[in-house]
Structure formats: structure tokens, C-alpha cells
CSV table of C-alpha atoms in Angstrom, one decimal:
chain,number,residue,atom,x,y,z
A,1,UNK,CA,95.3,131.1,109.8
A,2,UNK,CA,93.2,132.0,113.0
A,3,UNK,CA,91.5,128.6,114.4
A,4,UNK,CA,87.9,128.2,113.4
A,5,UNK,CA,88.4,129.5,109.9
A,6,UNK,CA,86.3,128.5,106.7
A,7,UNK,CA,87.8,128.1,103.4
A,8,UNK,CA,86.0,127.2,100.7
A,9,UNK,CA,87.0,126.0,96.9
A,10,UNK,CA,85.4,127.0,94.4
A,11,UNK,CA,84.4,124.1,91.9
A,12,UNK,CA,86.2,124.9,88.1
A,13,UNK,CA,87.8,127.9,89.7
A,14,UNK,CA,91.6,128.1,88.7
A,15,UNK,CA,93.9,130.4,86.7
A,16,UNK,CA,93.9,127.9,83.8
A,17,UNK,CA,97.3,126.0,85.0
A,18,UNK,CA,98.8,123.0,86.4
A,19,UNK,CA,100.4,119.7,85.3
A,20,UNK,CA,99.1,116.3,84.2
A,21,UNK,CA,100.1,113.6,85.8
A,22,UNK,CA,101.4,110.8,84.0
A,23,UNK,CA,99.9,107.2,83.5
A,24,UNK,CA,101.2,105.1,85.4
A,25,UNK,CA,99.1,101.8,84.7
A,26,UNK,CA,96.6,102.1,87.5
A,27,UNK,CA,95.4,105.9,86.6
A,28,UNK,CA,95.4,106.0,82.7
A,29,UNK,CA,91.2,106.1,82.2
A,30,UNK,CA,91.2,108.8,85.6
A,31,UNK,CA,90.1,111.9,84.0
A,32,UNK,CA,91.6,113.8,87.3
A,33,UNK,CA,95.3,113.0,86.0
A,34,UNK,CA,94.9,115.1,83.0
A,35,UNK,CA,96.1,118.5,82.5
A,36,UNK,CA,92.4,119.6,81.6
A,37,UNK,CA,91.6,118.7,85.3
A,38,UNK,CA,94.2,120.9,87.1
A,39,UNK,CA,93.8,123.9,84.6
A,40,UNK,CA,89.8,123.9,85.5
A,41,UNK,CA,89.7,123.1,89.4
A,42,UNK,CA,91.3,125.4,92.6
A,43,UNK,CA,94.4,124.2,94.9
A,44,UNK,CA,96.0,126.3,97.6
A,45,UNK,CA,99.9,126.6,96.8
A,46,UNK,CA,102.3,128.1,99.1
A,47,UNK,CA,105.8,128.3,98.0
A,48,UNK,CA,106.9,128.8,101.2
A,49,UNK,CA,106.3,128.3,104.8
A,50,UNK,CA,102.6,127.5,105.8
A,51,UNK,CA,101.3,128.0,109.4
A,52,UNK,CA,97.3,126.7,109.7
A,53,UNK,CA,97.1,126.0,113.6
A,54,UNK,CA,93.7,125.9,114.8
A,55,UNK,CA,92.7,124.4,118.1
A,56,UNK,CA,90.8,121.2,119.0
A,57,UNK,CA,87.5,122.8,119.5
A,58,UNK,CA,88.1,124.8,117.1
A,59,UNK,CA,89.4,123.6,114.1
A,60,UNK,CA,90.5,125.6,110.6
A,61,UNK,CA,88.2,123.2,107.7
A,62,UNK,CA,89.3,123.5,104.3
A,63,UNK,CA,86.3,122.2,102.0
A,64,UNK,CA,84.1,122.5,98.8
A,65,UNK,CA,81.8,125.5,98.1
A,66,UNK,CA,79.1,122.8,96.4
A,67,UNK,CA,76.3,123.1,98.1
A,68,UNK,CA,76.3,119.2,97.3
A,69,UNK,CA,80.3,118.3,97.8
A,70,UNK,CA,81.8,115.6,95.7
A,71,UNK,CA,85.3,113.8,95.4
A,72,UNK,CA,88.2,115.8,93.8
A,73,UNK,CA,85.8,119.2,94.0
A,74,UNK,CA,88.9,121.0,94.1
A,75,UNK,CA,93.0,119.6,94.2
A,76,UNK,CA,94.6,120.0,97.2
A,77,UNK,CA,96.6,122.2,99.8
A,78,UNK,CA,100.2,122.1,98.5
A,79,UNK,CA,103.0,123.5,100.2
A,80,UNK,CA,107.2,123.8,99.8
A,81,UNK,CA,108.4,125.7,103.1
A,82,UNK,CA,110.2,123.8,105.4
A,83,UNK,CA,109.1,124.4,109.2
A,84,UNK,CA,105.8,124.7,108.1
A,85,UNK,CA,102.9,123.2,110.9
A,86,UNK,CA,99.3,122.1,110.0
A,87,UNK,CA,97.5,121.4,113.3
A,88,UNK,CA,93.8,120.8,114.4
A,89,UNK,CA,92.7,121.2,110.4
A,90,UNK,CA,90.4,119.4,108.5
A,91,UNK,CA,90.3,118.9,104.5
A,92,UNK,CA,87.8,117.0,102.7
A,93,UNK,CA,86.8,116.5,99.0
A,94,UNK,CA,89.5,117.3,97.5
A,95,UNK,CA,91.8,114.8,94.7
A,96,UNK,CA,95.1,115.0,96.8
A,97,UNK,CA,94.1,115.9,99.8
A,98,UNK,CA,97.4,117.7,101.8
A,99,UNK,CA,100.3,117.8,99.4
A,100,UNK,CA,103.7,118.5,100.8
A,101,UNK,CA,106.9,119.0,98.5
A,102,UNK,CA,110.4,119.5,99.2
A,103,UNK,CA,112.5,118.5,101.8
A,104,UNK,CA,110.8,119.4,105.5
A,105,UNK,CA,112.5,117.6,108.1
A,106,UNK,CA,111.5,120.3,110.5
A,107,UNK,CA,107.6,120.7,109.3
A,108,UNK,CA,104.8,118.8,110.8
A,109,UNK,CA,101.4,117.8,110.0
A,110,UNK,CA,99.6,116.5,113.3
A,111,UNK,CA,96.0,116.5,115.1
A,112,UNK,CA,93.9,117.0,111.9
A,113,UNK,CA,92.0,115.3,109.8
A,114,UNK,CA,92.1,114.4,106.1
A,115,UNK,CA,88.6,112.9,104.3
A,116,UNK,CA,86.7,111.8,101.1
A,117,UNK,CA,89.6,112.1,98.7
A,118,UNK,CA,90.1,110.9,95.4
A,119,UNK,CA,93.6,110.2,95.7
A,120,UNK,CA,95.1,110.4,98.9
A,121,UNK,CA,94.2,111.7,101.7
A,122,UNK,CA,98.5,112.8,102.5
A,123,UNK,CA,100.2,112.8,99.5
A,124,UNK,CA,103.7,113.1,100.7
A,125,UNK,CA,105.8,110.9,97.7
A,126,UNK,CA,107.7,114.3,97.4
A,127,UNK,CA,108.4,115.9,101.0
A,128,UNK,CA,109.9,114.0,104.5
A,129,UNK,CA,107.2,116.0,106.6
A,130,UNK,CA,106.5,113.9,109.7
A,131,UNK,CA,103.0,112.9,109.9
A,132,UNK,CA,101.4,112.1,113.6
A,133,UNK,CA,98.0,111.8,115.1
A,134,UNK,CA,95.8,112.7,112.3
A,135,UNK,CA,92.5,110.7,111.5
A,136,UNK,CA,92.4,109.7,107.8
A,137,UNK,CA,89.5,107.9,106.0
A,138,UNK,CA,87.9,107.8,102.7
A,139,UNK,CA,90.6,108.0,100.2
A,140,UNK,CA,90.4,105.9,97.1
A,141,UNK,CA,94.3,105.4,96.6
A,142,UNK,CA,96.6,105.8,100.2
A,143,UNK,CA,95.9,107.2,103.6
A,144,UNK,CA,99.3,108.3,103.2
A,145,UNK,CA,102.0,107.5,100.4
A,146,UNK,CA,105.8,108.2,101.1
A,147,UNK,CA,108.8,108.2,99.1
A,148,UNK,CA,111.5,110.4,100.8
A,149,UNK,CA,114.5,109.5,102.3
A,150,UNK,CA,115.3,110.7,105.8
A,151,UNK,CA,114.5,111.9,108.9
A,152,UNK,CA,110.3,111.1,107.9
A,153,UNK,CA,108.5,109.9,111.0
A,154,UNK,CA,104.6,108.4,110.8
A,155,UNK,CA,103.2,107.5,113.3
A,156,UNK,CA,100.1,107.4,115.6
A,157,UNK,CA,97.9,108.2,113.1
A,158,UNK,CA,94.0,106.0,112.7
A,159,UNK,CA,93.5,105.6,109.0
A,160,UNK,CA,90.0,103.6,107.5
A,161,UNK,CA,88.3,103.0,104.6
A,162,UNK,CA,90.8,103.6,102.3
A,163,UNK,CA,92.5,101.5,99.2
A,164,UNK,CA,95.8,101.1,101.1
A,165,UNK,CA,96.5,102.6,104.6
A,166,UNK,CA,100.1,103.8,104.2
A,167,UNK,CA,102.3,103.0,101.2
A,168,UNK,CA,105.8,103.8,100.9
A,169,UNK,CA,107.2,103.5,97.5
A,170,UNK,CA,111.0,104.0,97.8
A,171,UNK,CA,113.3,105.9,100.2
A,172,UNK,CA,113.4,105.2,104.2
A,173,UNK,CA,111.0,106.0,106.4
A,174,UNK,CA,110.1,105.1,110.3
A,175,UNK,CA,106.3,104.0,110.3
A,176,UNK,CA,105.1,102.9,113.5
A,177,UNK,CA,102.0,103.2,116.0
A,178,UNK,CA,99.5,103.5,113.6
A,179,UNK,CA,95.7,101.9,113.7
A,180,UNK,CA,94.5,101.2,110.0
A,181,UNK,CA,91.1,99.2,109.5
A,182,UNK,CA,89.0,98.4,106.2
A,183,UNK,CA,91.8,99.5,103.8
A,184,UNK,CA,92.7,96.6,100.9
A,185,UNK,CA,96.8,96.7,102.2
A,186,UNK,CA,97.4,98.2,106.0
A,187,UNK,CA,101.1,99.2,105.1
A,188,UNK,CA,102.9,98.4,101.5
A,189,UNK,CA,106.3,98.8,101.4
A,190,UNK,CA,107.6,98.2,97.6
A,191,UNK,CA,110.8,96.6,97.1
A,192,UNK,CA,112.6,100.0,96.5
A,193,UNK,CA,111.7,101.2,99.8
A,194,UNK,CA,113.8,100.6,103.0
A,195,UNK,CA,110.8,102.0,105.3
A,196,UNK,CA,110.6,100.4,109.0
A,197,UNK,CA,107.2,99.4,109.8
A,198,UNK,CA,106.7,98.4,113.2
A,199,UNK,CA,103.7,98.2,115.9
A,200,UNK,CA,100.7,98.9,113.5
């Protein structure tokens, strides 16, 4: 994508797919979880490698068509190709915000910024993309959540106003160099996870 590109989501406009998420004790009363969510609301999925580079004056912004935006208007940007760089973006209202899968030890998301999402603002349980001088605030679950093992670097990155600034879950991760204010936890590492926090 060329830098200062526009793309807008449609609000209910999907191909009638997707998955439910299951309850987990915290979500079971979110209405977004269910499968009636993902089959009625847009996501960007890339099976392979995705390139949005844009520039800092001219950044790419992936947003809501509503002429009034709201949380979770559409899902999220979610991508599987390893080597894949997102650079100088900015994505806002969506539920998961940028949504990485798979293993990516040579993909990057830096420089951009992530805003008013339902969930989280990097949702990146699933992939061991390194993560590093983006600007992340409004999310109502984690500036970032991790759960991969390996070779997963965050750091650097200014996360506010969110429920918990960077929560890793299981697997090993090196966390470090971040600035995270008015979020309920800075960094929550569960007991499964062998992350290494250090210098937030």
C-alpha cells in the first residue's frame, strides 16, 4: 500500500463468515465474541505476506466508513505471512485492532499507531511478530497481548488508557523500554508465561 492511503470498513459488511470466540469468563455477555458478530462485520485477511509502509507524514489509516465511528465498527487487519512490515499506519475502531498469526520471527510492526479498540489494540496471542515504537491507547482489554514462544521482541512502544498495557499469557517473550500510563496492570505476565520484562 502507497503511504497516505485511505481504507475504509464498511459497518455489517462481510461475506457472512468467521469464528466465535469462546467464553472464557471475562467475555461470555460480549456480543462481539459471537459468531453472529464476525459473519455481519468486515476484517482485512491476508494469508500471506503484507507490506503497508507509509511514511511519517504521510501515514496509510485504516478506519470506519460511519460517518459517526464507534468501537468494534469493523474486526481487525489479520495477517499470516512471515516477513510481513506494517510501518507509519494507523487503525482505529476496530474489535482487534492488528491481528497477526503464525509464526513471524522476521515480520515487524513499528511506527504506527493502534486506537479505540474493543479488544486490543495488537492482538498478537498467536504470532512472535516484534512489536516496536508504536503508540497505543484506548483499548478496552490489552495494548498488546502475547503468547508465543521465541524470538518476540516489544519494546519502545507508549501505550495509555487501556485495561492492561501488555499482557503476556504463556510462552517467552523479551519486553522492555516501554512507557505505559492509565492502564489498570502496566505489564501481566501469568504464571504460564516465561516473558522478561525489564525497563518499563
Amino acid at each position: 500500500m502507497m503511504p497516505g492511503t485511505t481504507v475504509k470498513f464498511v459497518v455489517g459488511d462481510d461475506r457472512r463468515s468467521g469464528d466465535e470466540v469462546p467464553a472464557d469468563g471475562f467475555n461470555d455477555k460480549d456480543p462481539t465474541r459471537l459468531l453472529s458478530y464476525s459473519t455481519t462485520h468486515s476484517s482485512l485477511l491476508v494469508l500471506g505476506k503484507l507490506t503497508a509502509r507509509g511514511s511519517e507524514d504521510r501515514r496509510i489509516l485504516f478506519t470506519s466508513a460511519a460517518k459517526e465511528p464507534h468501537l468494534a465498527d469493523w474486526e481487525a487487519i489479520i495477517f499470516r505471512g512471515d516477513g510481513s512490515l506494517i510501518e507509519h499506519v494507523v487503525v482505529e475502531y476496530t474489535r482487534n485492532g492488528l491481528n497477526p498469526f503464525g509464526r513471524q520471527p522476521n515480520s515487524v510492526i513499528r511506527n504506527s499507531i493502534s486506537r479505540h479498540a474493543l479488544w486490543g489494540a495488537i492482538s498478537s496471542a498467536n504470532s512472535n511478530i516484534k512489536i516496536m515504537n508504536n503508540h497505543l491507547s484506548d483499548a478496552g482489554h490489552e495494548g498488546i497481548d502475547l503468547k508465543s514462544d521465541g524470538d518476540q521482541e516489544v519494546s519502545r512502544n507508549t501505550i495509555e488508557d487501556c485495561h492492561t498495557g501488555i499482557a503476556s499469557i504463556a510462552g517467552a517473550q523479551i519486553i522492555q523500554y516501554n512507557t505505559i500510563t492509565n492502564c489498570g496492570d502496566g505489564v501481566y505476565i501469568d504464571s504460564q508465561s516465561r516473558a522478561l520484562s525489564r525497563d518499563n
